[in-house]
Coordinates of C-alpha atoms and ligand atoms in Angstrom, one line a residue:
Chain A
M1 CA 123.7 114.2 125.7
E2 CA 121.3 117.1 126.0
A3 CA 120.3 119.4 123.2
M4 CA 123.1 121.8 122.5
T5 CA 121.0 124.1 120.3
P6 CA 117.3 124.4 121.2
N7 CA 115.1 124.4 118.1
K8 CA 113.4 127.6 117.3
W9 CA 109.9 126.4 118.0
N10 CA 110.5 124.4 121.1
I11 CA 109.4 121.3 119.3
P12 CA 109.6 118.5 121.9
D13 CA 112.2 115.8 121.4
F14 CA 110.1 112.7 121.5
G15 CA 113.1 110.5 120.8
F16 CA 113.4 107.7 118.2
G17 CA 110.4 107.1 116.0
V18 CA 109.3 104.8 113.3
G19 CA 107.1 105.4 110.2
L20 CA 103.6 103.9 110.8
R21 CA 103.1 101.4 107.9
S22 CA 100.1 99.2 107.2
V23 CA 102.1 95.9 107.3
H24 CA 102.7 96.6 111.0
Y25 CA 99.2 97.7 112.1
D26 CA 98.2 94.4 113.7
Y27 CA 101.5 94.0 115.5
I28 CA 101.5 97.5 116.9
L29 CA 97.9 97.3 118.1
E30 CA 98.4 93.9 119.7
N31 CA 101.8 94.5 121.2
N32 CA 102.1 98.1 122.1
P33 CA 105.8 98.2 121.3
K34 CA 107.9 100.7 123.2
V35 CA 108.3 103.2 120.4
D36 CA 108.9 106.9 121.3
W37 CA 106.7 108.2 118.5
F38 CA 105.2 107.5 115.1
E39 CA 105.4 109.5 111.9
I40 CA 102.5 109.0 109.5
I41 CA 102.2 109.7 105.8
S42 CA 99.4 112.3 106.0
E43 CA 97.8 111.5 102.7
T44 CA 97.0 107.9 103.7
Y45 CA 94.7 109.2 106.5
L46 CA 93.2 112.4 105.1
E47 CA 89.8 111.2 104.1
S48 CA 89.6 107.5 104.9
G49 CA 86.9 106.4 107.2
G50 CA 88.0 102.8 107.1
H51 CA 90.5 100.6 108.8
V52 CA 93.4 103.1 108.5
R53 CA 91.4 105.6 110.4
Y54 CA 90.5 103.2 113.1
V55 CA 94.2 102.2 113.5
L56 CA 95.4 105.8 113.5
D57 CA 93.0 106.7 116.3
K58 CA 94.1 103.8 118.4
V59 CA 97.8 104.6 117.8
A60 CA 97.2 108.3 118.5
E61 CA 95.8 107.3 121.9
R62 CA 99.1 105.7 122.9
Y63 CA 101.9 107.5 121.1
P64 CA 102.8 111.0 119.9
I65 CA 102.1 111.3 116.2
V66 CA 103.7 113.7 113.7
L67 CA 102.3 114.3 110.2
H68 CA 104.6 113.9 107.2
G69 CA 103.1 114.8 103.9
V70 CA 104.1 114.0 100.3
S71 CA 101.7 116.2 98.3
L72 CA 102.1 119.7 99.6
S73 CA 104.1 120.4 96.4
I74 CA 105.5 123.6 97.9
G75 CA 107.9 124.1 95.0
S76 CA 105.3 123.9 92.3
S77 CA 104.5 127.0 90.4
D78 CA 100.8 126.2 91.1
P79 CA 99.2 128.1 93.9
V80 CA 98.7 126.7 97.4
N81 CA 95.9 124.1 97.4
F82 CA 93.7 125.2 100.3
E83 CA 91.3 122.3 99.9
Y84 CA 94.1 119.9 100.6
L85 CA 95.3 122.1 103.5
K86 CA 91.9 122.0 105.1
L87 CA 92.0 118.2 105.2
L88 CA 95.6 118.3 106.5
K89 CA 94.7 120.7 109.3
A90 CA 91.8 118.6 110.4
L91 CA 94.1 115.6 110.6
A92 CA 96.8 117.5 112.4
D93 CA 94.3 118.6 115.0
R94 CA 92.8 115.2 115.4
V95 CA 96.1 113.5 116.2
K96 CA 97.6 116.6 117.9
S97 CA 100.6 116.8 115.6
P98 CA 102.8 119.5 117.2
Y99 CA 104.2 120.5 113.8
I100 CA 104.0 119.1 110.3
S101 CA 106.5 118.2 107.7
D102 CA 106.7 117.8 103.9
H103 CA 109.4 118.1 101.3
L104 CA 111.2 121.0 99.5
C105 CA 110.2 119.8 96.1
W106 CA 107.3 119.9 93.6
T107 CA 105.1 116.9 92.7
G108 CA 103.3 118.3 89.7
V109 CA 102.1 121.4 87.9
N110 CA 98.7 122.4 86.3
A111 CA 97.0 120.3 89.1
H112 CA 98.7 117.1 88.0
N113 CA 100.4 114.9 90.6
V114 CA 103.1 112.6 89.3
H115 CA 103.6 111.4 92.9
D116 CA 107.3 112.0 93.0
L117 CA 109.5 114.4 94.8
L118 CA 110.9 116.5 91.9
P119 CA 113.9 118.8 92.0
I120 CA 113.6 122.6 92.1
P121 CA 115.8 125.0 90.1
Y122 CA 117.6 127.0 92.8
T123 CA 116.9 130.5 91.5
E124 CA 115.8 133.8 93.1
Q125 CA 112.5 133.4 91.3
S126 CA 111.8 129.9 92.9
L127 CA 112.9 131.2 96.3
N128 CA 110.5 134.2 96.2
H129 CA 107.7 132.0 95.0
I130 CA 108.3 129.3 97.7
V131 CA 108.8 131.8 100.5
N132 CA 105.4 133.2 99.7
K133 CA 103.7 129.8 99.6
V134 CA 105.4 128.7 102.9
K135 CA 104.1 131.7 104.7
Q136 CA 100.6 131.0 103.4
V137 CA 100.8 127.4 104.6
M138 CA 102.1 128.2 108.0
D139 CA 99.5 130.9 108.5
F140 CA 96.8 128.5 107.6
M141 CA 98.1 125.5 109.5
E142 CA 98.9 127.4 112.7
R143 CA 101.8 125.2 113.6
P144 CA 105.5 125.0 112.5
L145 CA 106.3 123.6 109.1
V146 CA 109.6 121.8 108.5
L147 CA 110.6 121.0 105.0
E148 CA 112.7 118.0 104.1
N149 CA 115.7 118.0 101.7
V150 CA 115.0 115.4 99.1
S151 CA 117.2 113.0 97.2
T152 CA 117.5 114.2 93.6
Y153 CA 118.8 112.8 90.4
A154 CA 119.0 115.9 88.2
Q155 CA 120.3 119.5 88.6
F156 CA 119.6 122.5 86.4
A157 CA 122.0 124.9 84.8
S158 CA 119.5 127.6 85.5
S159 CA 120.2 127.3 89.3
S160 CA 122.0 130.2 90.7
M161 CA 122.8 128.9 94.1
T162 CA 123.5 125.6 95.9
E163 CA 120.7 123.5 97.4
W164 CA 122.0 124.2 101.0
D165 CA 122.1 128.0 100.3
F166 CA 118.6 127.8 98.9
H167 CA 117.3 125.9 101.9
A168 CA 119.1 128.2 104.4
R169 CA 117.7 131.3 102.7
L170 CA 114.2 129.8 102.5
M171 CA 114.2 129.3 106.2
E172 CA 115.6 132.8 107.0
E173 CA 113.0 134.4 104.8
S174 CA 109.9 132.3 105.5
Q175 CA 110.5 131.1 109.1
C176 CA 110.0 127.5 108.3
G177 CA 112.3 124.8 109.6
M178 CA 114.2 121.8 108.1
L179 CA 113.5 118.2 108.4
M180 CA 117.1 117.1 107.8
D181 CA 117.1 113.8 106.0
V182 CA 120.7 112.7 106.4
N183 CA 120.4 109.9 104.0
N184 CA 119.0 112.3 101.3
I185 CA 122.0 114.5 101.8
Y186 CA 124.3 111.5 101.3
V187 CA 122.4 110.4 98.2
S188 CA 122.3 113.8 96.6
A189 CA 126.0 114.4 97.5
Y190 CA 126.8 111.2 95.7
N191 CA 124.6 112.0 92.7
H192 CA 125.8 115.6 92.3
D193 CA 129.3 115.2 93.6
F194 CA 129.2 117.7 96.5
S195 CA 130.3 117.6 100.1
A196 CA 127.6 116.4 102.5
K197 CA 129.4 118.0 105.4
E198 CA 129.4 121.4 103.6
F199 CA 125.6 121.1 103.2
I200 CA 125.2 120.3 106.9
D201 CA 127.5 123.2 108.0
R202 CA 125.5 125.8 106.1
I203 CA 122.3 124.9 108.0
D204 CA 121.5 126.9 111.1
P205 CA 121.2 124.1 113.8
S206 CA 118.3 125.9 115.6
L207 CA 116.2 125.6 112.4
V208 CA 116.6 121.8 112.2
G209 CA 113.3 120.4 113.6
Q210 CA 113.7 116.7 112.9
Y211 CA 115.9 114.1 111.4
H212 CA 115.2 111.3 108.9
L213 CA 117.4 108.2 108.4
A214 CA 116.9 105.5 105.7
G215 CA 118.5 102.9 103.6
H216 CA 119.2 103.4 99.9
T217 CA 120.4 101.5 96.8
N218 CA 123.7 102.2 95.2
K219 CA 123.5 101.6 91.4
G220 CA 127.1 102.6 90.8
T221 CA 126.3 105.5 88.5
H222 CA 123.9 106.9 91.0
I223 CA 122.1 106.2 94.3
L224 CA 118.4 105.6 94.5
D225 CA 116.6 106.6 97.6
T226 CA 114.7 103.4 98.0
H227 CA 114.1 103.1 101.8
N228 CA 114.5 99.3 101.5
D229 CA 117.3 98.4 103.8
H230 CA 119.4 99.2 106.8
V231 CA 121.1 102.6 107.1
I232 CA 124.7 102.4 105.9
D233 CA 127.6 103.4 108.2
A234 CA 128.5 106.5 106.3
V235 CA 125.0 107.8 106.8
W236 CA 125.1 107.0 110.5
E237 CA 128.4 109.0 110.7
L238 CA 126.7 112.0 108.9
Y239 CA 123.9 111.7 111.5
R240 CA 126.5 111.9 114.3
Y241 CA 128.1 114.9 112.6
A242 CA 124.8 116.7 112.2
F243 CA 123.6 115.8 115.7
Q244 CA 126.7 117.2 117.3
R245 CA 125.6 120.6 116.0
T246 CA 121.9 120.4 116.9
G247 CA 121.6 118.1 119.9
G248 CA 118.3 116.3 120.6
R249 CA 115.8 116.3 117.7
N250 CA 113.1 113.9 116.8
T251 CA 114.8 111.2 114.8
L252 CA 112.9 108.9 112.5
L253 CA 113.8 105.8 110.6
E254 CA 112.0 105.3 107.2
W255 CA 111.6 101.8 105.7
D256 CA 109.1 101.7 102.9
E257 CA 110.1 98.8 100.5
D258 CA 110.7 95.2 101.5
I259 CA 109.6 96.1 104.9
P260 CA 110.7 93.6 107.5
E261 CA 109.0 92.7 110.8
F262 CA 108.4 95.6 113.2
D263 CA 111.3 94.6 115.6
I264 CA 113.9 95.0 112.9
V265 CA 112.7 98.4 111.8
H266 CA 112.4 99.6 115.4
Q267 CA 115.8 98.2 116.3
E268 CA 117.3 100.1 113.3
A269 CA 115.7 103.3 114.6
L270 CA 117.2 102.7 118.1
K271 CA 120.7 102.4 116.6
A272 CA 120.6 106.2 116.4
K273 CA 121.1 106.3 120.1
R274 CA 124.7 105.3 119.8
Y275 CA 125.4 108.1 117.3
R276 CA 123.8 110.6 119.6
S277 CA 126.5 110.1 122.3
E278 CA 129.4 112.5 121.8
K279 CA 132.2 110.0 121.8
G280 CA 130.3 107.4 119.9
E281 CA 130.1 104.8 122.7
Q282 CA 127.5 102.2 122.1
V283 CA 124.1 102.4 123.8
I284 CA 122.3 99.1 123.3
T285 CA 118.6 98.7 123.9
P286 CA 117.2 95.2 124.3
I287 CA 115.0 94.0 121.4
D288 CA 111.3 93.7 122.0
R289 CA 110.7 90.1 121.1
T290 CA 107.1 89.8 122.2
S291 CA 105.8 88.6 118.9
K292 CA 106.9 87.7 115.4
H293 CA 104.3 88.7 112.8
A294 CA 104.8 88.2 109.1
P295 CA 103.9 91.3 107.2
K296 CA 100.6 91.1 105.2
M297 CA 101.0 92.3 101.7
H298 CA 98.8 92.9 98.6
V299 CA 95.5 91.2 97.8
T300 CA 94.8 88.0 99.6
A301 CA 91.8 85.9 100.3
V302 CA 91.9 86.0 104.1
E303 CA 88.8 84.0 104.8
S304 CA 86.3 82.1 102.7
V305 CA 82.9 80.9 103.6
D306 CA 81.8 79.4 100.4
D307 CA 82.2 80.1 96.7
T308 CA 79.8 83.0 96.7
E309 CA 82.0 85.3 98.8
R310 CA 85.5 86.5 99.6
A311 CA 87.1 89.0 102.0
V312 CA 89.6 91.3 100.5
T313 CA 92.6 93.1 102.1
R314 CA 94.8 95.5 100.3
Q315 CA 98.1 97.0 101.0
Y316 CA 97.9 100.7 101.5
K317 CA 100.0 102.7 99.1
S318 CA 102.5 105.3 100.2
S319 CA 102.0 108.2 97.9
N320 CA 105.5 108.3 96.7
N321 CA 108.1 105.7 95.9
A322 CA 111.0 107.6 97.4
L323 CA 110.0 109.7 100.4
Chain B
M1 CA 119.8 131.2 78.1
P2 CA 119.0 128.4 80.6
S3 CA 119.3 130.9 83.5
N4 CA 116.1 132.7 82.3
I5 CA 113.8 129.7 82.3
P6 CA 110.8 130.6 84.5
L7 CA 109.8 128.1 87.1
D8 CA 106.4 127.2 85.6
T9 CA 107.9 126.7 82.1
L10 CA 110.6 124.4 83.5
Q11 CA 108.0 122.4 85.5
R12 CA 105.6 122.0 82.6
W13 CA 108.5 120.8 80.5
M14 CA 109.8 118.3 83.0
Q15 CA 106.3 117.0 83.8
S16 CA 105.6 116.5 80.1
V17 CA 108.8 114.5 79.7
I18 CA 108.1 112.4 82.8
E19 CA 104.5 111.7 81.7
H20 CA 105.3 111.0 78.1
N21 CA 104.4 107.5 77.0
G22 CA 107.3 106.8 74.7
N23 CA 111.0 106.4 74.8
D24 CA 113.4 109.0 76.2
A25 CA 114.2 110.6 72.8
E26 CA 110.5 110.8 71.9
A27 CA 109.7 112.3 75.3
W28 CA 112.3 115.1 75.0
R29 CA 111.4 115.9 71.4
S30 CA 107.6 115.7 71.9
D31 CA 105.5 118.7 70.9
E32 CA 104.3 119.2 74.5
A33 CA 107.9 119.3 75.8
Q34 CA 109.3 121.5 73.0
K35 CA 106.4 123.9 73.3
E36 CA 107.8 124.7 76.7
I37 CA 111.6 124.4 76.1
P38 CA 113.2 123.5 72.7
Y39 CA 115.2 120.3 72.8
E40 CA 118.6 121.9 72.5
E41 CA 118.0 124.4 75.3
A42 CA 116.4 121.7 77.6
Y43 CA 119.5 119.5 77.0
L44 CA 121.7 122.3 78.1
N45 CA 119.6 123.1 81.1
V46 CA 119.8 119.6 82.7
L47 CA 123.3 119.2 83.9
P48 CA 125.1 115.9 83.3
S49 CA 126.7 114.1 86.3
K50 CA 130.1 112.4 86.2
T51 CA 128.4 109.2 85.1
L52 CA 125.0 110.1 83.6
S53 CA 123.9 112.3 80.7
P54 CA 121.0 114.8 81.0
V55 CA 118.7 112.3 79.3
E56 CA 119.8 109.4 81.6
R57 CA 119.2 111.6 84.7
I58 CA 115.6 112.5 83.7
A59 CA 115.1 108.9 82.7
I60 CA 115.4 107.9 86.4
Y61 CA 112.3 110.0 87.1
R62 CA 110.5 108.6 84.0
R63 CA 111.1 105.0 85.0
M64 CA 110.0 105.6 88.6
F65 CA 106.8 107.3 87.2
V66 CA 106.0 104.2 85.2
L67 CA 106.7 101.8 88.1
R68 CA 104.5 103.9 90.5
M69 CA 101.6 104.1 88.2
V70 CA 101.6 100.4 87.2
D71 CA 102.2 99.2 90.8
S72 CA 99.4 101.4 92.1
M73 CA 96.9 100.2 89.6
A74 CA 98.0 96.6 90.0
I75 CA 97.0 96.9 93.7
D76 CA 93.5 98.3 92.8
Y77 CA 92.9 96.0 89.7
P78 CA 94.4 92.5 90.3
G79 CA 91.6 90.9 88.3
V80 CA 91.9 93.2 85.3
R81 CA 95.7 92.7 85.4
H82 CA 95.3 88.9 85.5
F83 CA 92.9 88.9 82.5
L84 CA 95.1 91.2 80.4
S85 CA 98.5 89.8 81.4
E86 CA 101.2 91.9 83.0
E87 CA 102.6 93.4 79.7
K88 CA 99.2 94.4 78.3
F89 CA 98.1 95.7 81.7
K90 CA 101.2 98.0 81.8
E91 CA 100.5 99.3 78.3
I92 CA 96.8 100.0 79.2
V93 CA 97.7 101.7 82.5
L94 CA 100.2 104.0 80.8
E95 CA 97.5 105.0 78.2
Y96 CA 95.1 105.5 81.0
V97 CA 97.3 107.8 83.1
G98 CA 98.0 109.7 79.9
K99 CA 94.3 110.3 79.4
Y100 CA 93.4 110.7 83.1
P101 CA 96.5 111.9 85.0
S102 CA 96.4 111.9 88.7
K103 CA 95.0 115.1 90.1
S104 CA 94.7 113.9 93.7
Y105 CA 97.0 114.1 96.7
T106 CA 96.8 110.3 96.9
L107 CA 97.5 107.4 94.6
N108 CA 94.4 105.7 96.2
H109 CA 92.3 107.8 93.8
L110 CA 94.3 107.0 90.7
G111 CA 92.0 104.2 89.4
K112 CA 88.7 106.1 89.8
K113 CA 88.2 106.5 86.1
F114 CA 89.6 103.2 85.0
P115 CA 86.2 101.5 84.4
Q116 CA 85.1 104.5 82.3
F117 CA 88.4 104.4 80.4
I118 CA 87.9 100.7 79.6
K119 CA 84.4 101.5 78.4
E120 CA 85.8 104.1 76.0
S121 CA 88.7 101.8 74.9
L122 CA 88.9 99.3 72.0
L123 CA 90.0 96.4 74.2
D124 CA 88.9 92.9 73.4
Q125 CA 86.0 91.8 75.7
K126 CA 85.8 95.3 77.1
E127 CA 82.2 94.7 78.4
F128 CA 83.5 92.0 80.7
L129 CA 86.5 94.1 81.7
Y130 CA 84.2 97.1 82.4
D131 CA 82.2 95.0 84.8
L132 CA 85.2 93.5 86.5
A133 CA 86.9 97.0 86.9
Q134 CA 83.7 98.3 88.4
L135 CA 83.7 95.5 91.0
E136 CA 87.3 96.1 91.8
L137 CA 86.8 99.9 92.1
A138 CA 83.9 99.3 94.5
L139 CA 86.2 97.1 96.7
T140 CA 88.9 99.8 96.8
E141 CA 86.4 102.6 97.6
N142 CA 84.7 100.4 100.2
M143 CA 87.9 100.3 102.2
D144 CA 87.9 104.1 102.7
A145 CA 84.1 104.6 103.2
T146 CA 82.9 106.0 106.5
Q147 CA 82.4 103.6 109.3
S148 CA 78.7 103.6 110.3
P149 CA 77.2 102.4 113.6
I150 CA 75.8 98.9 113.1
L151 CA 72.1 97.9 113.8
T152 CA 72.1 95.3 116.5
Q153 CA 69.8 92.4 117.1
E154 CA 68.6 94.2 120.3
E155 CA 67.6 97.3 118.5
L156 CA 65.8 95.1 116.0
S157 CA 64.0 93.2 118.7
S158 CA 62.9 96.4 120.3
V159 CA 60.7 97.3 117.3
K160 CA 57.0 96.5 118.3
P161 CA 55.2 94.1 116.0
E162 CA 52.7 96.8 115.1
D163 CA 55.5 99.2 114.0
W164 CA 57.0 96.9 111.4
E165 CA 54.6 98.2 108.8
R166 CA 56.2 101.6 108.9
A167 CA 59.8 100.5 109.5
S168 CA 62.5 101.2 107.0
L169 CA 66.3 100.4 107.2
V170 CA 69.3 102.5 106.6
P171 CA 72.3 100.6 105.1
I172 CA 75.8 101.2 106.4
A173 CA 77.9 103.7 104.3
A174 CA 80.3 100.9 103.3
L175 CA 77.8 98.9 101.3
T176 CA 77.3 98.9 97.5
L177 CA 74.9 96.7 95.5
M178 CA 76.0 95.8 92.0
E179 CA 74.4 94.1 89.0
F180 CA 76.7 92.7 86.3
V181 CA 76.2 91.1 82.9
Y182 CA 79.4 89.1 83.1
P183 CA 80.3 86.7 85.9
V184 CA 82.9 89.0 87.5
A185 CA 82.4 87.8 91.1
D186 CA 83.3 84.2 90.1
Y187 CA 86.2 85.5 88.0
L188 CA 87.7 87.6 90.8
R189 CA 87.2 84.8 93.4
A190 CA 89.1 82.4 91.0
V191 CA 91.9 85.0 90.6
M192 CA 92.2 85.4 94.4
D193 CA 92.2 81.6 94.9
E194 CA 94.8 81.2 92.2
E195 CA 92.4 78.9 90.3
P196 CA 92.6 78.6 86.5
T197 CA 90.6 81.2 84.6
Q198 CA 89.2 81.4 81.0
N199 CA 90.2 83.8 78.3
E200 CA 86.7 84.0 76.8
I201 CA 84.1 85.0 79.3
G202 CA 80.4 84.6 78.3
I203 CA 77.4 86.5 79.5
K204 CA 76.1 85.4 82.9
K205 CA 74.1 87.8 85.0
N206 CA 75.2 88.1 88.6
W207 CA 74.4 90.2 91.6
V208 CA 76.9 91.3 94.2
V209 CA 76.9 93.1 97.5
V210 CA 80.2 94.8 98.5
Y211 CA 80.2 95.6 102.2
R212 CA 82.5 96.0 105.2
K213 CA 82.3 94.2 108.5
E214 CA 84.7 94.9 111.3
Y215 CA 87.0 96.8 108.9
T216 CA 87.2 93.9 106.4
T217 CA 85.8 94.4 103.0
W218 CA 83.8 91.5 101.5
F219 CA 82.1 90.8 98.2
K220 CA 79.3 88.3 98.1
Q221 CA 77.1 87.0 95.3
L222 CA 73.4 87.2 95.8
M223 CA 70.4 85.4 94.3
H224 CA 68.6 87.7 92.0
E225 CA 65.6 87.8 94.3
E226 CA 67.8 88.5 97.3
Y227 CA 69.4 91.4 95.4
V228 CA 66.0 92.9 94.5
L229 CA 64.8 92.9 98.1
L230 CA 68.1 94.2 99.6
N231 CA 68.2 96.9 96.9
E232 CA 64.6 98.0 97.8
L233 CA 65.5 98.1 101.5
C234 CA 68.7 100.0 100.9
S235 CA 66.8 102.5 98.9
G236 CA 64.6 103.3 101.9
T237 CA 61.5 101.3 100.9
P238 CA 59.6 100.4 104.0
L239 CA 59.8 96.7 104.8
S240 CA 56.2 95.8 104.0
N241 CA 56.4 97.6 100.6
A242 CA 59.7 96.0 99.8
F243 CA 58.2 92.5 100.3
D244 CA 55.3 93.6 98.0
V245 CA 57.8 94.6 95.3
L246 CA 59.5 91.3 95.6
A247 CA 56.2 89.4 95.3
Q248 CA 55.2 91.4 92.2
R249 CA 58.6 90.9 90.5
F250 CA 58.6 87.1 91.1
P251 CA 54.9 86.1 91.4
Q252 CA 55.5 82.4 90.5
R253 CA 58.0 82.0 93.3
Q254 CA 56.0 83.7 96.1
T255 CA 55.7 80.7 98.5
E256 CA 59.2 79.7 98.1
L257 CA 60.5 83.2 98.6
E258 CA 58.6 83.7 101.9
K259 CA 60.7 81.0 103.3
Y260 CA 63.9 82.7 102.1
V261 CA 63.1 86.2 103.2
F262 CA 63.6 85.6 106.9
E263 CA 66.9 83.8 106.3
W264 CA 68.2 86.5 104.1
F265 CA 67.1 89.2 106.5
S266 CA 68.9 87.7 109.5
D267 CA 71.9 87.0 107.4
W268 CA 72.1 90.7 106.4
V269 CA 71.7 91.9 109.9
G270 CA 74.3 89.4 111.1
R271 CA 76.8 90.7 108.5
G272 CA 76.2 94.3 109.8
M273 CA 74.8 95.6 106.6
F274 CA 72.3 97.9 108.2
S275 CA 73.1 101.0 110.3
K276 CA 69.7 101.8 111.8
I277 CA 66.0 101.3 111.6
L278 CA 63.6 104.2 111.1
L279 CA 59.9 104.4 111.9
S280 CA 57.9 106.7 109.7
H281 CA 55.3 108.9 111.3
N282 CA 52.5 108.3 108.7
T283 CA 50.9 105.3 110.5
K284 CA 48.3 103.4 108.5
Ligands
FE2_401 FE1 112.9 111.3 104.3

C-alpha cells in the first residue's frame, strides 16, 4: 500500500529499520544483512574516536542512518544546550541523517542528567517554553526534528490538557513532527487509563515522520517500557490502525535489553510488513540465516598472551533504560 | 494550587526526589524537595493511577535511576565492584552520584570522577581502590580516544642511520602510561580471569601501559626500566637522549638493558603504540 498522507517534510520512507546496537556490530559488518535502514542512539557516537566510530562509518557506507537522541531534554526548563547541538549536527552531517529525532520529555534540570525520559506537565507554560526551544533546535540543526511520545508512569494535576492535545499543539506551533512510538502509546494508555486510539486520532497524519515499535513488561499494576521482548499483538494492531491513517513511514523496531541475535530482531521488524497491508494479509519475508553469532556482552578477557596483559571489551551503554 | 506550579519548580522537585539517596518517604520529605514544593502540595500534584499511589508512581522513576547508575558504573568499574562486593558497590555508587551527578549527555562519562571520589572517601584500603579505579577509568577512556595513524615498520626502516640521533616518536592518542603503588594490573587480570582474589592488598609497585590496537583496548604490565624508557619516548624525548636517561636511572644494569632495549622497541612498534616519527632540524 502506498503512502496515503505524505509527510510534511517529504522524509523518504526507507522501510523497516533496526536499532544499531553494539552486540550486533560484528554480525552486521561481516554479513551485510538486508536491512532497509538503521537508527542510532546519537549520544553513543557523538565524540567517540574508537571502535563505535569505525563501525558507524562502515555501516553508514552501506545503509541509510537516522539519528535518534536521548539527551536533547527539550522539555527541561533549562535552555537549549548548543554545545551538545554542535556535536549532534556534526554527526548528522557525517552520516547524512535526513532528519533527527528525540523525545518529548525532559532528562534533567540545572544541567543534571538523570538519563531517563521524564514526564512533562501539559500546561500552556510548558507548551510555550518547548515551542520556543524546538524552533531554536530546528533552526540550528537545519533539518526536520521529530519528537517521540514517551512511556510515562506519572501524571500531574497541574496539567491542563491531554498528552495528545499537547503534542498536536506543539507540532502546529513549532513545525516539528512526531515520532509515533505505538508501544509507548499503548504503555501510557494502560498506565493512565486512556484510549490509545483517541491519542492516534488526534495526531495529524501528515506530521507523523516515523514509527517505533517495541516490547514491554506488564507488571500488572503498570507496564514498564523495557524493550526486552517481541512486540505484543495489541501493539501490532495499534500500528495497523495508525498506519492506515498515515501510509508509508520509516518504521523501526527497538530491542535494548536481553537482545537476541540479529536475525530475530530483524525478523521482528519485518513483521511490520503484514500490518501495513490494508486487509491484514500476511507478507512473509524469508529469514536471513547466513550466520549465528552469540552476542558479546560486558567485560571479557578476549585474548591473553601471558599474565602481564589482557584485552578488554566493554558493552556500550545506551543512555537511557527505557527509550 | 497545583495548577500554578511553574515548570522549573516542578522539575527541580521531581529531580530531587529521583536523585535522593534514601527511601521514598525521606525523598518526598527532604529539604531539597520541600524547598521546591511542600510535601502535601506535591502529593496532590502527582495523580494516583487506578492501582498506584503518587509515591508508588514516582518510585518507578527512583528505582530505574538507581539501576541505571549502578549498572553503568558496574560496566566501567568491574574490579572495584568485585573488591567491594555488590552491595557495598551499590552504596558507594549512590553516594558518588549524589556528590557528582551526571552532567553529560552520555552515561559513558558518569565514572570520570570516581577515582577522585574514592580518594576523598573513608573507604577501607582506599589507596588500593584509587589505583584500581584509575586503571579502570583509563581503560574506559581509551575506548573512545581518537584513532591515530600507526607508524609502520617501513616508515621506521626509511629513517637513515645518521638521522636516528635527532629522531623522536609520537605515541598514538589511545595510549596511557601509568604508575601504581598497588598491584592493580594483577588484580584486574585475576578478576577478568575469574581467579580468586585477596581482601588485603599489600603495596607492590607496578607499571602499566594502556593502549589500543585494531580497536581493541589492552593493558600490559611493564618492567620499571621499560616504563621509564617508553615514558621518555612518549614525552617527545629524542631516542638518543631517552637511552641516556635510562642509563643514568639504572647505571648498574646498563649492559643488561642494552640487550632489552631493542626487544622492547620492536615490541612497542609491533603493538602499534607509535603514530609517527619526527626528525628535528637542529642536527648535531
Ligand atoms: Fe521509542
